[in-house]
């Protein structure tokens, strides 16, 4: 017996009796979700023995949540704060491809361009109400922050891309990669 190993059987008993199954990045895992809302947002805590990290997308009770905090590793479990996703953002995950469809009677190759492939990603959208810009405080109803999972597809988002969010078109003006597992986009209303 290892004297430095922690016994997780108590928490495993809780998981077995009151735990529920959620999807963590499309993989079913057993966990305990504290259903009491924390703070101003729909933030709730998740407790599990499984590996979790900031940026994991959790499907719980038919709703998507993003883990937005660092993961606290206790003696018997891992704990993190997750926030309910409020919207989705449609990202191009693959550009249109040119496919050879044949040749002309004169031997020239003929190509067809396929449509690009788009995928919807759950995200958290917040109105940026107060902004400190160059030492000045200003308010802006035309700016939003979009927080989404950092993955190989969302990494394709570029500055000046335009996305439809909450029925309006927004242009990406800044991309923040400083919180591991998350991408935070600052967007402003796009002029059409």
PDB file of C-alpha atoms in Angstrom:
ATOM      1  CA  UNK A   1       0.000   0.000   0.000  1.00  0.00           C
ATOM      2  CA  UNK A   2       1.291   3.437  -0.941  1.00  0.00           C
ATOM      3  CA  UNK A   3       1.075   5.790   2.084  1.00  0.00           C
ATOM      4  CA  UNK A   4       1.041   8.826  -0.242  1.00  0.00           C
ATOM      5  CA  UNK A   5      -1.867   7.641  -2.426  1.00  0.00           C
ATOM      6  CA  UNK A   6      -5.259   9.162  -1.644  1.00  0.00           C
ATOM      7  CA  UNK A   7      -8.308   6.996  -1.315  1.00  0.00           C
ATOM      8  CA  UNK A   8     -10.947   8.105  -3.838  1.00  0.00           C
ATOM      9  CA  UNK A   9     -13.493   5.485  -2.794  1.00  0.00           C
ATOM     10  CA  UNK A  10     -15.622   8.019  -0.835  1.00  0.00           C
ATOM     11  CA  UNK A  11     -15.995  10.275  -3.852  1.00  0.00           C
ATOM     12  CA  UNK A  12     -16.511   7.267  -6.124  1.00  0.00           C
ATOM     13  CA  UNK A  13     -19.394   6.236  -3.845  1.00  0.00           C
ATOM     14  CA  UNK A  14     -20.925   9.715  -4.274  1.00  0.00           C
ATOM     15  CA  UNK A  15     -20.508   9.478  -8.050  1.00  0.00           C
ATOM     16  CA  UNK A  16     -22.202   6.094  -8.082  1.00  0.00           C
ATOM     17  CA  UNK A  17     -25.139   7.204  -5.919  1.00  0.00           C
ATOM     18  CA  UNK A  18     -25.871  10.840  -6.864  1.00  0.00           C
ATOM     19  CA  UNK A  19     -23.617  11.420  -9.859  1.00  0.00           C
ATOM     20  CA  UNK A  20     -24.920  11.937 -13.357  1.00  0.00           C
ATOM     21  CA  UNK A  21     -23.553  11.278 -16.797  1.00  0.00           C
ATOM     22  CA  UNK A  22     -22.508  14.296 -18.873  1.00  0.00           C
ATOM     23  CA  UNK A  23     -20.612  14.574 -22.142  1.00  0.00           C
ATOM     24  CA  UNK A  24     -17.167  16.122 -21.820  1.00  0.00           C
ATOM     25  CA  UNK A  25     -15.943  16.938 -25.328  1.00  0.00           C
ATOM     26  CA  UNK A  26     -18.336  14.269 -26.700  1.00  0.00           C
ATOM     27  CA  UNK A  27     -17.206  11.563 -24.234  1.00  0.00           C
ATOM     28  CA  UNK A  28     -19.621  10.334 -21.560  1.00  0.00           C
ATOM     29  CA  UNK A  29     -18.278  10.775 -18.026  1.00  0.00           C
ATOM     30  CA  UNK A  30     -19.756  10.468 -14.571  1.00  0.00           C
ATOM     31  CA  UNK A  31     -19.665  13.608 -12.419  1.00  0.00           C
ATOM     32  CA  UNK A  32     -21.505  15.651  -9.855  1.00  0.00           C
ATOM     33  CA  UNK A  33     -22.884  19.005 -11.013  1.00  0.00           C
ATOM     34  CA  UNK A  34     -23.774  21.611  -8.427  1.00  0.00           C
ATOM     35  CA  UNK A  35     -27.053  22.902  -9.834  1.00  0.00           C
ATOM     36  CA  UNK A  36     -27.063  26.063  -7.736  1.00  0.00           C
ATOM     37  CA  UNK A  37     -26.141  29.068  -9.860  1.00  0.00           C
ATOM     38  CA  UNK A  38     -22.934  30.908  -8.885  1.00  0.00           C
ATOM     39  CA  UNK A  39     -22.638  34.664  -9.528  1.00  0.00           C
ATOM     40  CA  UNK A  40     -24.374  36.750 -12.185  1.00  0.00           C
ATOM     41  CA  UNK A  41     -23.929  34.221 -14.963  1.00  0.00           C
ATOM     42  CA  UNK A  42     -25.267  30.698 -15.244  1.00  0.00           C
ATOM     43  CA  UNK A  43     -22.081  29.350 -13.683  1.00  0.00           C
ATOM     44  CA  UNK A  44     -22.121  25.997 -11.928  1.00  0.00           C
ATOM     45  CA  UNK A  45     -19.429  23.742 -10.488  1.00  0.00           C
ATOM     46  CA  UNK A  46     -18.529  20.322 -11.840  1.00  0.00           C
ATOM     47  CA  UNK A  47     -16.817  17.660  -9.677  1.00  0.00           C
ATOM     48  CA  UNK A  48     -15.311  14.541 -11.213  1.00  0.00           C
ATOM     49  CA  UNK A  49     -12.550  11.958 -11.062  1.00  0.00           C
ATOM     50  CA  UNK A  50     -12.049  12.332 -14.830  1.00  0.00           C
ATOM     51  CA  UNK A  51      -9.455  14.597 -16.362  1.00  0.00           C
ATOM     52  CA  UNK A  52     -10.968  18.003 -17.107  1.00  0.00           C
ATOM     53  CA  UNK A  53      -9.407  21.292 -18.123  1.00  0.00           C
ATOM     54  CA  UNK A  54     -10.348  24.852 -18.958  1.00  0.00           C
ATOM     55  CA  UNK A  55     -11.997  24.947 -22.377  1.00  0.00           C
ATOM     56  CA  UNK A  56     -13.722  21.562 -22.142  1.00  0.00           C
ATOM     57  CA  UNK A  57     -17.216  21.657 -23.628  1.00  0.00           C
ATOM     58  CA  UNK A  58     -19.732  19.999 -21.303  1.00  0.00           C
ATOM     59  CA  UNK A  59     -23.203  18.861 -22.385  1.00  0.00           C
ATOM     60  CA  UNK A  60     -25.379  18.822 -19.248  1.00  0.00           C
ATOM     61  CA  UNK A  61     -29.194  18.541 -19.259  1.00  0.00           C
ATOM     62  CA  UNK A  62     -29.318  19.371 -22.965  1.00  0.00           C
ATOM     63  CA  UNK A  63     -27.330  22.604 -22.531  1.00  0.00           C
ATOM     64  CA  UNK A  64     -23.727  23.357 -23.455  1.00  0.00           C
ATOM     65  CA  UNK A  65     -21.276  24.731 -20.906  1.00  0.00           C
ATOM     66  CA  UNK A  66     -17.620  25.750 -21.170  1.00  0.00           C
ATOM     67  CA  UNK A  67     -15.181  25.234 -18.325  1.00  0.00           C
ATOM     68  CA  UNK A  68     -13.969  28.795 -17.756  1.00  0.00           C
ATOM     69  CA  UNK A  69     -11.823  28.412 -14.630  1.00  0.00           C
ATOM     70  CA  UNK A  70      -8.633  26.627 -13.775  1.00  0.00           C
ATOM     71  CA  UNK A  71      -9.215  23.106 -12.471  1.00  0.00           C
ATOM     72  CA  UNK A  72      -8.768  22.640  -8.732  1.00  0.00           C
ATOM     73  CA  UNK A  73      -7.438  19.211  -7.895  1.00  0.00           C
ATOM     74  CA  UNK A  74      -8.518  18.138  -4.447  1.00  0.00           C
ATOM     75  CA  UNK A  75      -7.449  15.008  -2.639  1.00  0.00           C
ATOM     76  CA  UNK A  76     -10.352  13.002  -4.009  1.00  0.00           C
ATOM     77  CA  UNK A  77     -11.709  14.858  -7.058  1.00  0.00           C
ATOM     78  CA  UNK A  78     -11.237  17.601  -9.637  1.00  0.00           C
ATOM     79  CA  UNK A  79     -13.423  20.711  -9.520  1.00  0.00           C
ATOM     80  CA  UNK A  80     -14.007  23.497 -12.057  1.00  0.00           C
ATOM     81  CA  UNK A  81     -16.427  26.296 -12.790  1.00  0.00           C
ATOM     82  CA  UNK A  82     -18.408  26.029 -15.999  1.00  0.00           C
ATOM     83  CA  UNK A  83     -20.517  28.703 -17.693  1.00  0.00           C
ATOM     84  CA  UNK A  84     -23.583  28.142 -19.863  1.00  0.00           C
ATOM     85  CA  UNK A  85     -23.023  28.859 -23.543  1.00  0.00           C
ATOM     86  CA  UNK A  86     -25.422  31.518 -24.781  1.00  0.00           C
ATOM     87  CA  UNK A  87     -24.956  31.329 -28.559  1.00  0.00           C
ATOM     88  CA  UNK A  88     -23.225  29.512 -31.388  1.00  0.00           C
ATOM     89  CA  UNK A  89     -20.802  30.871 -33.934  1.00  0.00           C
ATOM     90  CA  UNK A  90     -20.496  29.373 -37.421  1.00  0.00           C
ATOM     91  CA  UNK A  91     -16.844  28.845 -38.391  1.00  0.00           C
ATOM     92  CA  UNK A  92     -15.476  27.667 -41.746  1.00  0.00           C
ATOM     93  CA  UNK A  93     -13.567  24.473 -40.922  1.00  0.00           C
ATOM     94  CA  UNK A  94     -12.613  23.602 -44.498  1.00  0.00           C
ATOM     95  CA  UNK A  95     -12.301  25.780 -47.560  1.00  0.00           C
ATOM     96  CA  UNK A  96     -13.893  24.762 -50.842  1.00  0.00           C
ATOM     97  CA  UNK A  97     -11.820  22.204 -52.732  1.00  0.00           C
ATOM     98  CA  UNK A  98     -11.172  21.928 -56.453  1.00  0.00           C
ATOM     99  CA  UNK A  99     -12.051  18.457 -57.702  1.00  0.00           C
ATOM    100  CA  UNK A 100     -11.124  17.118 -61.125  1.00  0.00           C
ATOM    101  CA  UNK A 101     -14.363  16.100 -62.848  1.00  0.00           C
ATOM    102  CA  UNK A 102     -12.983  15.178 -66.242  1.00  0.00           C
ATOM    103  CA  UNK A 103     -11.327  16.496 -69.356  1.00  0.00           C
ATOM    104  CA  UNK A 104     -12.577  18.260 -72.458  1.00  0.00           C
ATOM    105  CA  UNK A 105     -12.290  16.578 -75.876  1.00  0.00           C
ATOM    106  CA  UNK A 106      -9.143  18.719 -76.332  1.00  0.00           C
ATOM    107  CA  UNK A 107      -7.493  17.286 -73.187  1.00  0.00           C
ATOM    108  CA  UNK A 108      -8.021  20.257 -70.869  1.00  0.00           C
ATOM    109  CA  UNK A 109      -8.783  19.314 -67.279  1.00  0.00           C
ATOM    110  CA  UNK A 110     -12.145  20.441 -65.896  1.00  0.00           C
ATOM    111  CA  UNK A 111     -12.569  21.208 -62.207  1.00  0.00           C
ATOM    112  CA  UNK A 112     -15.514  21.793 -59.917  1.00  0.00           C
ATOM    113  CA  UNK A 113     -15.170  23.784 -56.693  1.00  0.00           C
ATOM    114  CA  UNK A 114     -16.976  22.311 -53.702  1.00  0.00           C
ATOM    115  CA  UNK A 115     -18.697  24.461 -51.112  1.00  0.00           C
ATOM    116  CA  UNK A 116     -16.760  25.315 -47.954  1.00  0.00           C
ATOM    117  CA  UNK A 117     -17.636  23.304 -44.840  1.00  0.00           C
ATOM    118  CA  UNK A 118     -18.951  25.219 -41.820  1.00  0.00           C
ATOM    119  CA  UNK A 119     -19.497  24.030 -38.271  1.00  0.00           C
ATOM    120  CA  UNK A 120     -21.327  25.648 -35.355  1.00  0.00           C
ATOM    121  CA  UNK A 121     -19.387  26.104 -32.107  1.00  0.00           C
ATOM    122  CA  UNK A 122     -21.021  26.872 -28.779  1.00  0.00           C
ATOM    123  CA  UNK A 123     -19.805  30.114 -27.245  1.00  0.00           C
ATOM    124  CA  UNK A 124     -20.426  32.648 -24.498  1.00  0.00           C
ATOM    125  CA  UNK A 125     -21.345  36.130 -25.720  1.00  0.00           C
ATOM    126  CA  UNK A 126     -21.087  39.129 -23.407  1.00  0.00           C
ATOM    127  CA  UNK A 127     -21.817  42.768 -24.153  1.00  0.00           C
ATOM    128  CA  UNK A 128     -18.708  44.855 -23.580  1.00  0.00           C
ATOM    129  CA  UNK A 129     -20.194  47.743 -21.618  1.00  0.00           C
ATOM    130  CA  UNK A 130     -17.176  49.613 -20.272  1.00  0.00           C
ATOM    131  CA  UNK A 131     -13.864  49.727 -22.104  1.00  0.00           C
ATOM    132  CA  UNK A 132     -10.633  51.359 -20.970  1.00  0.00           C
ATOM    133  CA  UNK A 133      -8.882  52.539 -24.099  1.00  0.00           C
ATOM    134  CA  UNK A 134      -5.606  54.447 -23.818  1.00  0.00           C
ATOM    135  CA  UNK A 135      -6.382  55.539 -20.270  1.00  0.00           C
ATOM    136  CA  UNK A 136      -9.884  56.732 -21.173  1.00  0.00           C
ATOM    137  CA  UNK A 137     -13.068  55.013 -20.076  1.00  0.00           C
ATOM    138  CA  UNK A 138     -15.723  54.680 -22.758  1.00  0.00           C
ATOM    139  CA  UNK A 139     -18.952  52.745 -23.096  1.00  0.00           C
ATOM    140  CA  UNK A 140     -19.827  50.817 -26.199  1.00  0.00           C
ATOM    141  CA  UNK A 141     -23.006  49.053 -27.156  1.00  0.00           C
ATOM    142  CA  UNK A 142     -21.430  47.946 -30.425  1.00  0.00           C
ATOM    143  CA  UNK A 143     -18.781  45.643 -28.935  1.00  0.00           C
ATOM    144  CA  UNK A 144     -19.084  42.085 -27.679  1.00  0.00           C
ATOM    145  CA  UNK A 145     -16.756  39.452 -26.260  1.00  0.00           C
ATOM    146  CA  UNK A 146     -17.110  35.922 -27.638  1.00  0.00           C
ATOM    147  CA  UNK A 147     -15.524  33.116 -25.594  1.00  0.00           C
ATOM    148  CA  UNK A 148     -15.196  29.694 -27.185  1.00  0.00           C
ATOM    149  CA  UNK A 149     -13.181  26.495 -26.973  1.00  0.00           C
ATOM    150  CA  UNK A 150      -9.646  26.643 -28.354  1.00  0.00           C
ATOM    151  CA  UNK A 151      -9.277  23.853 -30.918  1.00  0.00           C
ATOM    152  CA  UNK A 152      -7.859  23.328 -34.408  1.00  0.00           C
ATOM    153  CA  UNK A 153     -11.051  24.622 -36.027  1.00  0.00           C
ATOM    154  CA  UNK A 154     -11.586  27.740 -33.896  1.00  0.00           C
ATOM    155  CA  UNK A 155      -7.895  28.575 -34.432  1.00  0.00           C
ATOM    156  CA  UNK A 156      -8.891  29.295 -38.067  1.00  0.00           C
ATOM    157  CA  UNK A 157     -10.686  32.469 -36.929  1.00  0.00           C
ATOM    158  CA  UNK A 158      -8.762  35.527 -38.121  1.00  0.00           C
ATOM    159  CA  UNK A 159      -8.838  39.251 -37.492  1.00  0.00           C
ATOM    160  CA  UNK A 160     -11.451  41.067 -39.599  1.00  0.00           C
ATOM    161  CA  UNK A 161     -13.528  37.884 -40.097  1.00  0.00           C
ATOM    162  CA  UNK A 162     -17.232  38.676 -39.914  1.00  0.00           C
ATOM    163  CA  UNK A 163     -19.658  36.438 -38.021  1.00  0.00           C
ATOM    164  CA  UNK A 164     -23.352  36.560 -37.292  1.00  0.00           C
ATOM    165  CA  UNK A 165     -23.971  36.497 -33.558  1.00  0.00           C
ATOM    166  CA  UNK A 166     -27.352  37.034 -31.898  1.00  0.00           C
ATOM    167  CA  UNK A 167     -28.900  38.268 -35.134  1.00  0.00           C
ATOM    168  CA  UNK A 168     -26.243  40.920 -35.842  1.00  0.00           C
ATOM    169  CA  UNK A 169     -23.019  40.894 -37.852  1.00  0.00           C
ATOM    170  CA  UNK A 170     -19.756  41.444 -35.963  1.00  0.00           C
ATOM    171  CA  UNK A 171     -16.168  41.851 -37.122  1.00  0.00           C
ATOM    172  CA  UNK A 172     -13.301  40.311 -35.101  1.00  0.00           C
ATOM    173  CA  UNK A 173     -11.030  43.131 -33.901  1.00  0.00           C
ATOM    174  CA  UNK A 174      -8.851  41.254 -31.366  1.00  0.00           C
ATOM    175  CA  UNK A 175      -8.103  37.600 -30.559  1.00  0.00           C
ATOM    176  CA  UNK A 176      -6.956  36.684 -27.044  1.00  0.00           C
ATOM    177  CA  UNK A 177      -5.181  33.335 -26.517  1.00  0.00           C
ATOM    178  CA  UNK A 178      -3.936  34.047 -22.964  1.00  0.00           C
ATOM    179  CA  UNK A 179      -6.377  31.706 -21.175  1.00  0.00           C
ATOM    180  CA  UNK A 180      -5.323  28.176 -22.020  1.00  0.00           C
ATOM    181  CA  UNK A 181      -8.170  26.168 -23.524  1.00  0.00           C
ATOM    182  CA  UNK A 182     -10.183  29.244 -24.514  1.00  0.00           C
ATOM    183  CA  UNK A 183     -10.187  31.807 -27.311  1.00  0.00           C
ATOM    184  CA  UNK A 184     -11.696  35.193 -26.505  1.00  0.00           C
ATOM    185  CA  UNK A 185     -12.707  37.360 -29.445  1.00  0.00           C
ATOM    186  CA  UNK A 186     -13.388  41.072 -29.175  1.00  0.00           C
ATOM    187  CA  UNK A 187     -15.831  41.992 -31.911  1.00  0.00           C
ATOM    188  CA  UNK A 188     -17.524  45.174 -33.042  1.00  0.00           C
ATOM    189  CA  UNK A 189     -20.600  45.753 -35.138  1.00  0.00           C
ATOM    190  CA  UNK A 190     -19.686  45.195 -38.780  1.00  0.00           C
ATOM    191  CA  UNK A 191     -20.448  47.963 -41.214  1.00  0.00           C
ATOM    192  CA  UNK A 192     -22.220  46.431 -44.185  1.00  0.00           C
TER     193      UNK A 192
END
